[in-house]
CSV table of C-alpha atoms and ligand atoms in Angstrom, one decimal:
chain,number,residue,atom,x,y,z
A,1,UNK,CA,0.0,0.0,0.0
A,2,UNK,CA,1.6,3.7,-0.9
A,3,UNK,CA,2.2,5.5,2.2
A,4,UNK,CA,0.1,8.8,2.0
A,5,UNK,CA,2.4,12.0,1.6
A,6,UNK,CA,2.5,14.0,4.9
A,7,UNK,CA,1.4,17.8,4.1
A,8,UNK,CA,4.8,19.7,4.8
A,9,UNK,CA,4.3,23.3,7.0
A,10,UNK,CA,2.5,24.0,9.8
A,11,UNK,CA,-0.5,21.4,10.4
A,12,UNK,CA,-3.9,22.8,12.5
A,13,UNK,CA,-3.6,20.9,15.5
A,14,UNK,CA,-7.0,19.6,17.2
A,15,UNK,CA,-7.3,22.2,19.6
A,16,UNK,CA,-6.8,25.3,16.8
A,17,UNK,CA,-10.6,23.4,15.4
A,18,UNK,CA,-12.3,23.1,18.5
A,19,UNK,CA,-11.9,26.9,19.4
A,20,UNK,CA,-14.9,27.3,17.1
A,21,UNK,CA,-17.6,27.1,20.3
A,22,UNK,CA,-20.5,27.7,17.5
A,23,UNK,CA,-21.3,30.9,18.9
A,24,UNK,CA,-22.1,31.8,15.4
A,25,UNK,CA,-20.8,35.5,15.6
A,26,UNK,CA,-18.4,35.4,12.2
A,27,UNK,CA,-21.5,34.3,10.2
A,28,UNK,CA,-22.8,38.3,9.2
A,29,UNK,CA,-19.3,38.7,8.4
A,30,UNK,CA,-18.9,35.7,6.4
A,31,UNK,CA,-19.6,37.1,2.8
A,32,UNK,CA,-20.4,33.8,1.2
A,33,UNK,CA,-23.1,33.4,4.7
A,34,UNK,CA,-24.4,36.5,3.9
A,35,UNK,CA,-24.7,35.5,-0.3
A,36,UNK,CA,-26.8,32.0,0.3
A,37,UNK,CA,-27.2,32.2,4.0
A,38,UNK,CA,-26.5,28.1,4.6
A,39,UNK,CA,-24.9,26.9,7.4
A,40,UNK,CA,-22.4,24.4,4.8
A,41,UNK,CA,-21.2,27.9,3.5
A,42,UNK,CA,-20.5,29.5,7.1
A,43,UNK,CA,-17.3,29.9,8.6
A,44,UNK,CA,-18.8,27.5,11.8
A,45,UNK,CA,-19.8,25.0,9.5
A,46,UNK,CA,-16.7,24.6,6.9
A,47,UNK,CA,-15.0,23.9,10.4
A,48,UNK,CA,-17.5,21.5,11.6
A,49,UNK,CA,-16.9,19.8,7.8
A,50,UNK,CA,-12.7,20.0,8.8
A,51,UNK,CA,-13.3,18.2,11.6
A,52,UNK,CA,-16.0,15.5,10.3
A,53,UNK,CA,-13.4,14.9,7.3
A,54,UNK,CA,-10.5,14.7,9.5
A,55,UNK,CA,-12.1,12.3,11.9
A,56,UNK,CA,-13.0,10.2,8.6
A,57,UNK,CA,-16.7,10.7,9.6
A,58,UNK,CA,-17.1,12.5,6.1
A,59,UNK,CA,-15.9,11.7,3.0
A,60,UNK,CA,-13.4,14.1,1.5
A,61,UNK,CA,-16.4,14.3,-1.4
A,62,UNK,CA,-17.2,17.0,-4.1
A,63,UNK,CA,-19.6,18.3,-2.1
A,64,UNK,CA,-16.6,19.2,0.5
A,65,UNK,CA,-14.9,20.4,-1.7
A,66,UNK,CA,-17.4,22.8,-3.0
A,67,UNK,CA,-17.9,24.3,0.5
A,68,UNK,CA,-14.2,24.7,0.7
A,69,UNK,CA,-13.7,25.8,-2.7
A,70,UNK,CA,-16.4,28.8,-2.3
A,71,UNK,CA,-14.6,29.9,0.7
A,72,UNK,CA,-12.9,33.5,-0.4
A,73,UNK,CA,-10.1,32.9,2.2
A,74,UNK,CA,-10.4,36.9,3.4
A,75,UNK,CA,-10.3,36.1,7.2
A,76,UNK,CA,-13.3,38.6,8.1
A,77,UNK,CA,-14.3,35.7,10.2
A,78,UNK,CA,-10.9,35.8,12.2
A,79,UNK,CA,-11.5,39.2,12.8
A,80,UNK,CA,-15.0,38.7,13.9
A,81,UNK,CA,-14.2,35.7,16.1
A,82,UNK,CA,-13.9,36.1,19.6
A,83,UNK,CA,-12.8,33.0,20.6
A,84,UNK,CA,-9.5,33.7,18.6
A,85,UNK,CA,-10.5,30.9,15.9
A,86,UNK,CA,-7.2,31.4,13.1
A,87,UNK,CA,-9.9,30.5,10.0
A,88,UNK,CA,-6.9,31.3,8.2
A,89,UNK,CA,-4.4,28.1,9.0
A,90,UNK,CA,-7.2,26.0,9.2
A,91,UNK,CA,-8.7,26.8,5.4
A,92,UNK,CA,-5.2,26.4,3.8
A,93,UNK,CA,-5.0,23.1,5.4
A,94,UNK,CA,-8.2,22.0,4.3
A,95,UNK,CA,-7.0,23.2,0.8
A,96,UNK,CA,-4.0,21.2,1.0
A,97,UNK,CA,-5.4,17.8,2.3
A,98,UNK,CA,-7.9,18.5,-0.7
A,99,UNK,CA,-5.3,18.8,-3.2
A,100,UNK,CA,-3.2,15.6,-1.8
A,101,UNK,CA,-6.4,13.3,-1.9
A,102,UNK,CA,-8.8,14.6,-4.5
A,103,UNK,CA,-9.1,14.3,-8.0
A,104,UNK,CA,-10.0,17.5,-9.5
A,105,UNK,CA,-12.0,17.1,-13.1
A,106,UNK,CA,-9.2,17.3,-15.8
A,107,UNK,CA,-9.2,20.7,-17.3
A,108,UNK,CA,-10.0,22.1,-13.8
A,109,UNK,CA,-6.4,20.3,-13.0
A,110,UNK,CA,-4.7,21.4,-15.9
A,111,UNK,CA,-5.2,25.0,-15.7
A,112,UNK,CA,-4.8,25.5,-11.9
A,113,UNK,CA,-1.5,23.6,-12.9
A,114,UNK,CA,-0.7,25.7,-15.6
A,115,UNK,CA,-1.0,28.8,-13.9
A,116,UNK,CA,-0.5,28.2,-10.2
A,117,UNK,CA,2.7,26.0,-10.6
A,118,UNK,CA,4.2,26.3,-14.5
A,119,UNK,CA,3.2,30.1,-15.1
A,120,UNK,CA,3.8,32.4,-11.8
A,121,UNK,CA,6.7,31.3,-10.7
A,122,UNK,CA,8.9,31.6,-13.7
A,123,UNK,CA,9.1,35.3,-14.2
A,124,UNK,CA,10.7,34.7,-18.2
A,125,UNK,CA,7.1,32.7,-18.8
A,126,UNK,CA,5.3,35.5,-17.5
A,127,UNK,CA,6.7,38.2,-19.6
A,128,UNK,CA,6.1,36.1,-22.7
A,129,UNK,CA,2.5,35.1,-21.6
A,130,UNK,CA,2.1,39.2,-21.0
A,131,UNK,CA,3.8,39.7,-24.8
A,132,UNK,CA,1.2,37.9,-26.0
A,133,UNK,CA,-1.9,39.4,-24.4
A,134,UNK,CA,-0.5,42.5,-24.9
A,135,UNK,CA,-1.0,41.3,-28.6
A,136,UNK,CA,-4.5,40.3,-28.2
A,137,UNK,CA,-5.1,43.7,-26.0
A,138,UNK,CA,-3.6,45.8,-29.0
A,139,UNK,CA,-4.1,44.9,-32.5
A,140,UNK,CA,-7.9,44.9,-32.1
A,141,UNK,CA,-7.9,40.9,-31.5
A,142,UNK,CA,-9.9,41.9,-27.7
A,143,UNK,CA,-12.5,44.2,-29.6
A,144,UNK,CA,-12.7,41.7,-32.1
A,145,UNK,CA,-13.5,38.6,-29.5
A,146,UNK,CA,-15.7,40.6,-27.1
A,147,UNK,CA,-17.9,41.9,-30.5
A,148,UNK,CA,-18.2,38.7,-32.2
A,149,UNK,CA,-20.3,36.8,-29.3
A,150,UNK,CA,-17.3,34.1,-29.8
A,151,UNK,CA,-16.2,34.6,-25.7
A,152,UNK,CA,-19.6,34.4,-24.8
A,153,UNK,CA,-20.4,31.5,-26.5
A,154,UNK,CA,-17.2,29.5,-24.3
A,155,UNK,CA,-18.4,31.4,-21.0
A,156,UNK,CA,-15.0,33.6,-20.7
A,157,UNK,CA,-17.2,36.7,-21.3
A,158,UNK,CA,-17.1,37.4,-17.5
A,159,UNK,CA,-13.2,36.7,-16.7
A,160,UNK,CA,-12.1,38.2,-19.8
A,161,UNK,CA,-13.5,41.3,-18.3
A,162,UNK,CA,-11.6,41.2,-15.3
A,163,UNK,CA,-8.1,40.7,-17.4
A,164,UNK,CA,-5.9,43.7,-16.7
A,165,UNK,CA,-4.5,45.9,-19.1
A,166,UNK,CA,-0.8,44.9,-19.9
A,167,UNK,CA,2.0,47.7,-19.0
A,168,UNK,CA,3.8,49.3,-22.0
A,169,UNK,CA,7.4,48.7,-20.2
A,170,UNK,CA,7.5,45.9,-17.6
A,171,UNK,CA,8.8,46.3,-14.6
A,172,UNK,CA,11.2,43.7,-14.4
A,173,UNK,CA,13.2,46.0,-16.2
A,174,UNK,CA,13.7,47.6,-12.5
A,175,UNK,CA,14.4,44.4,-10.7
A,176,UNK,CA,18.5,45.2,-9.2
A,177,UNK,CA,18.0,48.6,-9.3
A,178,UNK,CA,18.2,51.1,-6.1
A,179,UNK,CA,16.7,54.2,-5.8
A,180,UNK,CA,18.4,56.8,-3.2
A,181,UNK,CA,16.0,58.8,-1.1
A,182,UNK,CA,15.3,62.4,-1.2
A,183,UNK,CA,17.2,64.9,1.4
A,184,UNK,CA,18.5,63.0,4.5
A,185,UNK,CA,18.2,59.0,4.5
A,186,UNK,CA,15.7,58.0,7.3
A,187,UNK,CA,15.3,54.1,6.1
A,188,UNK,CA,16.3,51.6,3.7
A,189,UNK,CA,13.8,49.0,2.3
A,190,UNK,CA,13.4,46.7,-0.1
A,191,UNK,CA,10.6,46.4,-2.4
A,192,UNK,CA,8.6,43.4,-2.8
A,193,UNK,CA,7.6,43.7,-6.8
A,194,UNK,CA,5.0,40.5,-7.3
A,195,UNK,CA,4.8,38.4,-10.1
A,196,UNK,CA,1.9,39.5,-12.3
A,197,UNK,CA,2.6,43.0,-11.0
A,198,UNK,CA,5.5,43.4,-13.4
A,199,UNK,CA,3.9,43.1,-16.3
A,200,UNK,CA,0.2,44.9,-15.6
A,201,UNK,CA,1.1,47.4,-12.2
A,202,UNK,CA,4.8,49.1,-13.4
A,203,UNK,CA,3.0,52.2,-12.7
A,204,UNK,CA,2.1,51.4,-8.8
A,205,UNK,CA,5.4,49.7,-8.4
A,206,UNK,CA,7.1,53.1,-10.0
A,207,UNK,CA,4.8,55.2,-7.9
A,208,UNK,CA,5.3,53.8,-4.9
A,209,UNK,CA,9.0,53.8,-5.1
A,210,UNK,CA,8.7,57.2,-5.9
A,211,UNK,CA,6.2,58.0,-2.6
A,212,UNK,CA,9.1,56.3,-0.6
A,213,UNK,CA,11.8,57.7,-1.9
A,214,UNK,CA,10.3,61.5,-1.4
A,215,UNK,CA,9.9,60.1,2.2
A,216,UNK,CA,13.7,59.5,2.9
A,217,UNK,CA,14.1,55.9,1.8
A,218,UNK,CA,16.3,54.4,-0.1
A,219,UNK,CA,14.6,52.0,-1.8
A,220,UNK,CA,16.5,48.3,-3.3
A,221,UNK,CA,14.3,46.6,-5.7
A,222,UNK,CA,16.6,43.1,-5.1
A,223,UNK,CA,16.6,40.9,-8.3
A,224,UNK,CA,15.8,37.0,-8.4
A,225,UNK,CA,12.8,38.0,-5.9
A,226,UNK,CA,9.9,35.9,-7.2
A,227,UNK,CA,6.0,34.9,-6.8
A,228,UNK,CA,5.4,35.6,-3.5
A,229,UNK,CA,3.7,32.4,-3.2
A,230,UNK,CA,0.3,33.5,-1.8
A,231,UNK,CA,-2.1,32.0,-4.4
A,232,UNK,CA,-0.5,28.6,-4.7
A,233,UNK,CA,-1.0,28.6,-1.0
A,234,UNK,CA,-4.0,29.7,-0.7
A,235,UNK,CA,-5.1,27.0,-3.7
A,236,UNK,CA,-3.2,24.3,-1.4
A,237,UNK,CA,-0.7,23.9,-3.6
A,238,UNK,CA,2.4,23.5,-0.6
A,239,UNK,CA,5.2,22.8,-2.4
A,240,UNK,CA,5.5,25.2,-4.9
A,241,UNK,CA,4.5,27.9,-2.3
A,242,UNK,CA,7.6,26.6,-0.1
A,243,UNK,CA,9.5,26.8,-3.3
A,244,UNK,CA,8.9,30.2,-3.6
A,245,UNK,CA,9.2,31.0,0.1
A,246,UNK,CA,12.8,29.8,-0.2
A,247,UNK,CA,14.0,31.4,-3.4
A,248,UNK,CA,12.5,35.0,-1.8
A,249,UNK,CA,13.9,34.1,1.7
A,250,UNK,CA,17.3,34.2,0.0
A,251,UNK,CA,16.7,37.1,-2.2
A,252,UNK,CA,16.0,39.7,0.4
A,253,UNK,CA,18.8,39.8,3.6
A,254,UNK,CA,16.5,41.1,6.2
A,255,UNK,CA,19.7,42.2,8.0
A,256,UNK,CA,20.3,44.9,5.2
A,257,UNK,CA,17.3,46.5,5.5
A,258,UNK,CA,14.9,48.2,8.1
A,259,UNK,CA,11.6,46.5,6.2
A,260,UNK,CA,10.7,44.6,3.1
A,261,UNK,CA,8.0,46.7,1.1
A,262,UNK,CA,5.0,45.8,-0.4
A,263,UNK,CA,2.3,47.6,-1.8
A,264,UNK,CA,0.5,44.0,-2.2
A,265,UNK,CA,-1.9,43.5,0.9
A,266,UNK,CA,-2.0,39.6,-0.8
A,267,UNK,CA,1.2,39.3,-1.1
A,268,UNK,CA,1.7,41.1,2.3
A,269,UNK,CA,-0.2,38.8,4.7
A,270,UNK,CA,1.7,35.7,2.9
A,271,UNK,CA,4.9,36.9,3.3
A,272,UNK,CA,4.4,37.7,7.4
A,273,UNK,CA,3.4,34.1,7.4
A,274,UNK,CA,6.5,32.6,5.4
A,275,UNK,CA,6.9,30.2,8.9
A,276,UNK,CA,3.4,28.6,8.5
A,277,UNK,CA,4.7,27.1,5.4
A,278,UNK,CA,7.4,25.3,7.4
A,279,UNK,CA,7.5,23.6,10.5
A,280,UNK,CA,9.5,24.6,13.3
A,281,UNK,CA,11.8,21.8,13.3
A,282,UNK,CA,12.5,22.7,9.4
A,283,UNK,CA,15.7,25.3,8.9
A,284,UNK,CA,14.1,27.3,6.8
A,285,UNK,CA,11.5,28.3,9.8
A,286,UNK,CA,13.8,30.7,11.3
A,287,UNK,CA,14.7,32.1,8.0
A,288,UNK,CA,11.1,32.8,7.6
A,289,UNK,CA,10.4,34.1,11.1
A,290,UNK,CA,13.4,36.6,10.6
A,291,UNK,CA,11.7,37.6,7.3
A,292,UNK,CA,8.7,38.1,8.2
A,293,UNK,CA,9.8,40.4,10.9
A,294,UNK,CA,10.6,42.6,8.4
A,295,UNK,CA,7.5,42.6,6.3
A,296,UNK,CA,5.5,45.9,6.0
A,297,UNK,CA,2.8,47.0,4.0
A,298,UNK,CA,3.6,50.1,1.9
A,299,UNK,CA,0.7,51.6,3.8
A,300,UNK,CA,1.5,50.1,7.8
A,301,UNK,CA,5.1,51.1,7.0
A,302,UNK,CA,4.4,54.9,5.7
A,303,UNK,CA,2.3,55.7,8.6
A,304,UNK,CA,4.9,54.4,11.1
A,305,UNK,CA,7.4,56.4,9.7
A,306,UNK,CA,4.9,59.6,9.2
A,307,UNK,CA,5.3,61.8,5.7
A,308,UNK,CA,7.9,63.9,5.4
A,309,UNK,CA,7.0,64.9,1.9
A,310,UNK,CA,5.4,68.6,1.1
A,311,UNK,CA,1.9,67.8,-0.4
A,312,UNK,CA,0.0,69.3,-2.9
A,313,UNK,CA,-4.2,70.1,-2.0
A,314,UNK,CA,-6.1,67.3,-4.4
A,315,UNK,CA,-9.7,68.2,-3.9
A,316,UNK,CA,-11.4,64.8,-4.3
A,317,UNK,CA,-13.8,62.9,-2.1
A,318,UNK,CA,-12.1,59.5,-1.2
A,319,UNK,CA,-14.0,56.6,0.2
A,320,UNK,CA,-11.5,53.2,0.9
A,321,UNK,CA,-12.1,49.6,0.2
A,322,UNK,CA,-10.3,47.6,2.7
A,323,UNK,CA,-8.2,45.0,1.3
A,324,UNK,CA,-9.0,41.5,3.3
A,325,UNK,CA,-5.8,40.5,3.6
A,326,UNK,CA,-4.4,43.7,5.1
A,327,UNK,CA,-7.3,44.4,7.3
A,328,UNK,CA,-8.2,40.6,8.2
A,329,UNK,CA,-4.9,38.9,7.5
A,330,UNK,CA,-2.4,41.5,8.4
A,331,UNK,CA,-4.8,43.8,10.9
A,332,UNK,CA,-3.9,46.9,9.2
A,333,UNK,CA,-7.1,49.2,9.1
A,334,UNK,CA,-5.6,52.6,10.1
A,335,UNK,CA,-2.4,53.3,8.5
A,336,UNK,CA,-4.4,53.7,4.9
A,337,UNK,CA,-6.8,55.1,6.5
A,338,UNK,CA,-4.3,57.9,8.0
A,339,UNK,CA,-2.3,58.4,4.9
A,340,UNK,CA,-5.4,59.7,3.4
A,341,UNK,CA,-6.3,61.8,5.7
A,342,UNK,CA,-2.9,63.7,5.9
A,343,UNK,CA,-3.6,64.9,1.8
A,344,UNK,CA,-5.1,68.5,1.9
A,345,UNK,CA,-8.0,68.9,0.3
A,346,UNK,CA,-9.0,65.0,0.4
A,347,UNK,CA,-12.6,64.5,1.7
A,348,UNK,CA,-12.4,61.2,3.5
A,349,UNK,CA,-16.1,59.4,3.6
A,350,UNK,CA,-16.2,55.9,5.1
A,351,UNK,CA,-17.5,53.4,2.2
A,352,UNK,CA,-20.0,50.8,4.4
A,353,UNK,CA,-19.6,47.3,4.9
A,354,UNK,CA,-15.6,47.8,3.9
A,355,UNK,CA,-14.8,45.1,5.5
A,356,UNK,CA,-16.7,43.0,3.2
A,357,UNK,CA,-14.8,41.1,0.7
A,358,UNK,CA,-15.3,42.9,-2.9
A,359,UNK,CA,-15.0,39.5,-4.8
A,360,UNK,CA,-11.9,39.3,-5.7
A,361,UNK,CA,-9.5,37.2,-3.7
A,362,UNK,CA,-7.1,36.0,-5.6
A,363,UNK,CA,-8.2,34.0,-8.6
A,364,UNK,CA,-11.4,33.6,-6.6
A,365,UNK,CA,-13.4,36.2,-9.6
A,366,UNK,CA,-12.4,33.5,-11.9
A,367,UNK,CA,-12.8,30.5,-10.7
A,368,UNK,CA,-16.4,31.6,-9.1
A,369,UNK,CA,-17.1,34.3,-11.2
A,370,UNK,CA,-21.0,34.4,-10.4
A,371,UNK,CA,-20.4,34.5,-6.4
A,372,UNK,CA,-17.8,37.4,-7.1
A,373,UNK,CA,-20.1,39.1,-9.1
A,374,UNK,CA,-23.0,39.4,-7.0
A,375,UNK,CA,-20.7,40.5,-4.1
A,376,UNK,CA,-18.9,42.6,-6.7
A,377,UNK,CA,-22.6,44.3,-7.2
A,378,UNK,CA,-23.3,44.9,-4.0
A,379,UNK,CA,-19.9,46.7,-3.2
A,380,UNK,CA,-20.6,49.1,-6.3
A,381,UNK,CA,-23.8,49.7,-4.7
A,382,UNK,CA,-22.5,51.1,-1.7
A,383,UNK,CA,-19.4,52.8,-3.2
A,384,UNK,CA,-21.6,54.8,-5.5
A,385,UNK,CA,-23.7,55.7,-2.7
A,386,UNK,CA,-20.7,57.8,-1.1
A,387,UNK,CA,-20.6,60.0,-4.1
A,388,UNK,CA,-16.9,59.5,-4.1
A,389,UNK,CA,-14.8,60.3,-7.2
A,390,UNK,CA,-12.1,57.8,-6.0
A,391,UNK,CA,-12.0,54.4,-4.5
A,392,UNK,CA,-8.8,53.8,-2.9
A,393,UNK,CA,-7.6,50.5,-2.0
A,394,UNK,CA,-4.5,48.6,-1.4
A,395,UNK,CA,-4.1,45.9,-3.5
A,396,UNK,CA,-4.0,44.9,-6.8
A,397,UNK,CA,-6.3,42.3,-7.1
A,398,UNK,CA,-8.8,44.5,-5.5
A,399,UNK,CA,-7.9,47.4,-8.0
A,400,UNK,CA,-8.5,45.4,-10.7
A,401,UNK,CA,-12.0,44.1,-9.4
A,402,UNK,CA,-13.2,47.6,-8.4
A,403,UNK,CA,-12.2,48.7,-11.7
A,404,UNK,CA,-14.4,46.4,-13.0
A,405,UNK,CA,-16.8,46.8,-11.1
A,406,UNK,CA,-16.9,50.8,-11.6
A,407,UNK,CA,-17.0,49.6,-15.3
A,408,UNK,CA,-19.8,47.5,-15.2
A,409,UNK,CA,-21.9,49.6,-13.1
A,410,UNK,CA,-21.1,53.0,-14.7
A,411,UNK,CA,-20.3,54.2,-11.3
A,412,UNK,CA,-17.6,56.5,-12.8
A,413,UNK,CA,-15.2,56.7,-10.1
A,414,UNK,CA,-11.9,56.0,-10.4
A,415,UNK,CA,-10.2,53.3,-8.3
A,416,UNK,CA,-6.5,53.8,-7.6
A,417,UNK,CA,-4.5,52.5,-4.7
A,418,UNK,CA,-3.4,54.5,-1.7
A,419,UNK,CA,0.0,55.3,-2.7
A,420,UNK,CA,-1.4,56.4,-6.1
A,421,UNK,CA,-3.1,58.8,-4.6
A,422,UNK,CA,-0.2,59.6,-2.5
A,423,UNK,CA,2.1,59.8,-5.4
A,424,UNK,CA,-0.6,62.5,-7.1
A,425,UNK,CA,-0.3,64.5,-4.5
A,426,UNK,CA,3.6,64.9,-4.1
A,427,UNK,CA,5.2,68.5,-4.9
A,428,UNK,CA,7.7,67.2,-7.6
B,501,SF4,S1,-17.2,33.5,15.8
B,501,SF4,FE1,-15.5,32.0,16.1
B,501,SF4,S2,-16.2,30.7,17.7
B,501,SF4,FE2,-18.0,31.7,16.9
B,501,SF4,S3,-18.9,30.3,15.4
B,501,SF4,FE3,-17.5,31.8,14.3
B,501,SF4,S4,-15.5,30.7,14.2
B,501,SF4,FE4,-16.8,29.7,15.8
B,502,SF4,S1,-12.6,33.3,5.0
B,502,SF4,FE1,-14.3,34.7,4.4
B,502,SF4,S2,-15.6,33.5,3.0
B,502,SF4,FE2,-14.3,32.0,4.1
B,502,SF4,S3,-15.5,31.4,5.9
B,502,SF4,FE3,-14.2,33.1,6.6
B,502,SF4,S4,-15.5,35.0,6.3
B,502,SF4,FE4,-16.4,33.3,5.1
């Protein structure tokens, strides 16, 4: 008989389950709850379904999976638990027992593979994959397949949508480079780039070098940094997020600089958890603790070191979509927040329900493109009903779902990310 594969990392222990005590305070916070209001679909009872499979009193069945799969991994229900229940660990697990011991329908397993394990972490495939759709974007092949129905008729109509615009330049181009700050040094940091940042968010990466380094810091874009590492995670796919973990481990020296940078909330919250993906008796966990250590969002790590910068007035009314893996992941709901705040002439109104997951999370808007929609809906809803020109936001994937969304909905608001905004409003 073949001896089953032990999941690698840090395993949920009994006792991290049993915290649930059914109290059923995370379920208004639960977005997919709130969608289809079953229990199977509630943080409280995709536990219950852990534990039931676990204890072999469930089979690990489609029907699991479903429940597991719908899951947007954003946390709100950590941050609605008060019995300290990390949601979090226990998902990813779930995830990864599913991808050890379940059979995925074939094309569903060939393009997860394709893009989770042979695509994002080999930067030279994602520049070519980027060359081509920048192809498809610009020689009128996108305006061709959106008008002739033929999307549509293969059901891409929806995800083709939510493809981002590719970058003129990419910014691996910057990868090595360092960038000395303005007037007296007051921190060095590295900058945490992405994958699929390179080649459709040059501009935020560029702005928010430029927002750092008219703050004082010198900022070190090291090269061979890679795929963070957060959706093949978050998909259960262990090994190639360790992979990853390892290669970015050694391409950052957390003793040369005062924080590792990102502007990624995603990418963020994965990288401050580089030791769940080993366990402690692995020597790559201390690596990963001293990493993470360093870890900053672009946001947390501005307002800790306050502006320095001479701002312009930018008379706009800002609302702000919080980013679930900075505010439930990372517990980061100020700092943006702050930042905003300290522009003259910005009009801060609070957007409602901003803790509520706008649909994105991580390939979650394409792999369950309906759910995200309808959640997708209701966040426009409310984001019109600020009357604010701009969402902010602070994280890619969200940018690229609010943008969308603003689209769809004819909202006309723009939807830029903090620093963005920051970056508009700088003197020079
Ligand atoms: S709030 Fe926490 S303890 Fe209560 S049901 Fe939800 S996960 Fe369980
Ligand atoms: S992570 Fe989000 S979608 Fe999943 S159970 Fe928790 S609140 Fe619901």
């Amino acid at each position: 008989m073949a001896t089953q594969q032990t999941i690698p990392g840090m395993i949920p222990v009994y006792e991290d389950y049993t915290r649930c005590v059914h109290c059923g305070l995370c379920l208004n916070h639960c977005p997919t709850y709130r969608l289809w209001q079953l229990e199977a679909d509630s943080p409280r009872g995709r536990i219950r379904q852990m534990i039931l499979v676990n204890e072999g009193q469930l089979p690990l069945s489609s029907g699991f999976v479903d429940h597991i799969d719908k899951c947007l991994d954003c946390r709100s229900c950590e941050t609605a638990c008060p019995s300290g229940v990390e949601y979090g660990k226990l998902v990813e697990h779930a995830r990864a027992r599913i991808e050890r011991d379940y059979r995925r329908p074939w094309l569903t397993r060939v393009t997860r593979n394709l893009f989770l394990k042979d695509l994002l972490p080999f930067p030279g495939r994602i520049a070519a994959t980027a060359k081509l759709l920048r192809v498809y974007q610009r020689w009128g092949l996108q305006a061709m397949a959106r008008g002739t129905g033929i999307l549509r008729a293969m059901g891409l109509a929806e995800q083709e949508r939510l493809l981002p615009r590719i970058d003129d330049e990419f910014f691996f181009s910057k990868l090595g480079g360092t960038f000395p700050a303005a007037g007296e040094r007051r921190a060095r940091v590295a900058l945490f780039a992405g994958c699929i940042a390179n080649v459709t968010f040059s501009k935020l990466n560029e702005a928010t070098i430029r927002v750092l380094t008219a703050n004082g810091c010198e900022v070190v874009v090291p090269d061979q940094q890679f795929c963070c590492g957060a959706l093949a995670a978050h998909a259960g796919i262990r090994e190639t997020a360790r992979d990853l973990a390892r290669r970015n481990i050694a391409a950052f020296e957390p003793g040369d600089f005062d924080a590792i940078v990102t502007n990624a909330a995603g990418c963020g919250s994965t990288l401050k958890e580089y030791d769940h993906l080993f366990s402690p008796n692995e020597e790559e966990h201390t690596k990963a603790v001293a990493f993470r250590e360093k870890a900053r969002d672009v946001t947390e790590f501005l307002a800790e070191l306050g502006l320095r910068a001479k701002l312009k007035p930018l008379a706009m009314r800002v609302t702000y979509q919080d980013s679930c893996h900075l505010l439930h992941g990372q517990k980061v709901r100020e700092a943006p927040r702050d930042l905003l705040r300290a522009i003259p002439g910005v009009e801060f109104v609070e957007l409602p329900y901003s803790d509520i997951c706008c649909g994105s999370a991580g390939i979650y808007n394409v792999t369950e493109t309906e759910a995200s929609l309808e959640l997708l809906g209701e966040k426009m809803k409310y984001a019109k009903g600020t009357g604010a020109q701009v969402i902010a936001t602070a994280n890619p994937g969200c940018l690229l779902q609010m943008r969308a969304g603003a689209e769809m909905h004819g909202t006309g608001q723009e939807v830029l990310h903090v620093v963005e905004i920051l970056e508009r409003a700088l003197l020079t």
